[in-house]
């Protein structure tokens, strides 16, 4: 079994904010991340798949196909977007890095399974110093 | 003459957008950077000062004082903010990286001159692949 | 289960040196790392916790609280210090990266357990090319 | 158990190309990676070993010995080489990153076992955005 | 005047080798860089242009146009190529990093002048530890 | 004229401290950098030389010779050392990054002039966020 990882990136605005709370409560719980007029990040996304290398090509999964799949299913829906307002698959979710990683996993799992390999991990950097990982359970 | 640089960072939302243009024209000129609901970045800011090292301390400028000054004059006004809406010193400016770098220069030049050295350069990364530099003229 | 990581850093002096050995034997076993007058490093510390995201906040653990806890329990005791001389929780230990990672784990495990999540890993870089990881057993 | 990682690097030429296929089929399957006159990469190699720290030295394995072993067994055979033509231990293999990682594992496993620790992982970056990991099964 | 920089990258094979010398002399002068069967690199290319920000857009030059221009004039001619064999604009030149940077400058200078700004610098990394800069004279 | 840069690194202990001041005054002026028992850093050193590429080799200066020269004249004298105690060419100087950069310039200038090129700049990182540059006057 070999694990293959592709790094992609996107830039987005968000706020960590519950619309059912007052601005004051959001500020108290989420601090500056709740700024009403939004803030944003350069996100780095690492997608890891696992499988056996093909005897014919030496590849677990063609990295160009993996890149295209991540772009089609994820990046083009969230890059240069507002994660609270513009993204159907994040509707009604607080766009924490945790929730975003889980949503990206759900977008990719079945699509990757069609390529004779398995999604293993989503690693998502919100900043150079903060990141999350999700392995599907 | 020695050049001393301090790196700071901030996260902000913006759009590159002229309110006197239609959404369509903004989209045509600025592309996805004009997304009406904003997007955002992790900015890296490098501030370079120049001067002679003090015979007493070996420092051109105490790097902790330089960091504090950048935070007080710049970072706390733009970190976790919306550059189009929340920042008085960017009012009525398109928040391109170029305009942001010039505005940061103007915030810092006189303050740094009070420390027996001179502001030399502002280097501002909008993404890992795009950055601007400003030397004051 | 989501894994959340916070990166912190500190600068410290140390030598890899046994006081019960001669300088010659220390030099023979530890090489230049045993320099009697010390050397030092910029350490990067990655602390990973795991848990379920809160339905209310979307967070496994508030990253600001995690950062504060790492700073209070670890960083402020070792930053700009001598690891052989200045740090009570390293007393009588050789300050190898391995031993330092284990000591940091022991400082943090119970404190993190008070936040409804679990310490998963300590990853400690001594240089850009040398790092260790500890998972608690 | 502690995991210790050493980073090494090498520069090599290769093509992802099957000599039993036509140039056209190679181009169709492998795209620009099949360029007949080769292309190349700066590879970053991370070797992770695991074991108990020695009570005497505080080390799982002396990092200098680990570095020397990786250089003797791997780096000097592939650095500034053509992976398709110049490397006996890659003969008759497609030099995909996957196959290269497995071959490096096989070069190192027994040698590391002689140092009272166990090879845990090979992580190999072909570019900053593409890497593979191999854990031996 | 503002300086704007765009980073692009490419992967290529080369050897530093004079065909009018013997293999032995090439080896004596150029060392392992003269390996007859080639080696290769992941190159990072930084292109800096300078000019006044447009009052209308806030841009010195649209960074997307700059990226497209670098790709059309440079990257697509050298990415996944052999710099000694496959690149007309390097014909009869030793593909040292120095000569490659000068050739890239010559490919871009006039094209950038058509965008109301001026090419200022080419910065080219051959490895993370070796790079050259060229300012046109 | 082409500018060629080589990156080297070293690890050292130091304190920013005047022996003619009390501990209290050192602490008041230099803060935690004056810790009596030292602290340390992983320093990154960038040495830039300038000259015309040789028509014969395409090189301004052989990068391997530049690396060897930096190691012989600088790195081996300061790596894994105490900058206050162990380094003759820093004797009686406060080992600030500024003073260290100037001392490195003085060690290298004449040696590089023997290679048909000129030392242009010393860039020295004390941490990832603090660095200095010196151009010789």
PDB file of C-alpha atoms in Angstrom, chain C residues 6 30 70 88 111 113:
ATOM      1  CA  UNK C   6      -1.052  24.119  16.599  1.00  0.00           C
ATOM      2  CA  UNK C  30      28.009  13.165  20.735  1.00  0.00           C
ATOM      3  CA  UNK C  70       1.112  25.364  25.206  1.00  0.00           C
ATOM      4  CA  UNK C  88      13.123  22.207  36.224  1.00  0.00           C
ATOM      5  CA  UNK C 111      -4.209  19.787  30.818  1.00  0.00           C
ATOM      6  CA  UNK C 113      -7.830  16.248  28.769  1.00  0.00           C
TER       7      UNK C 113
END
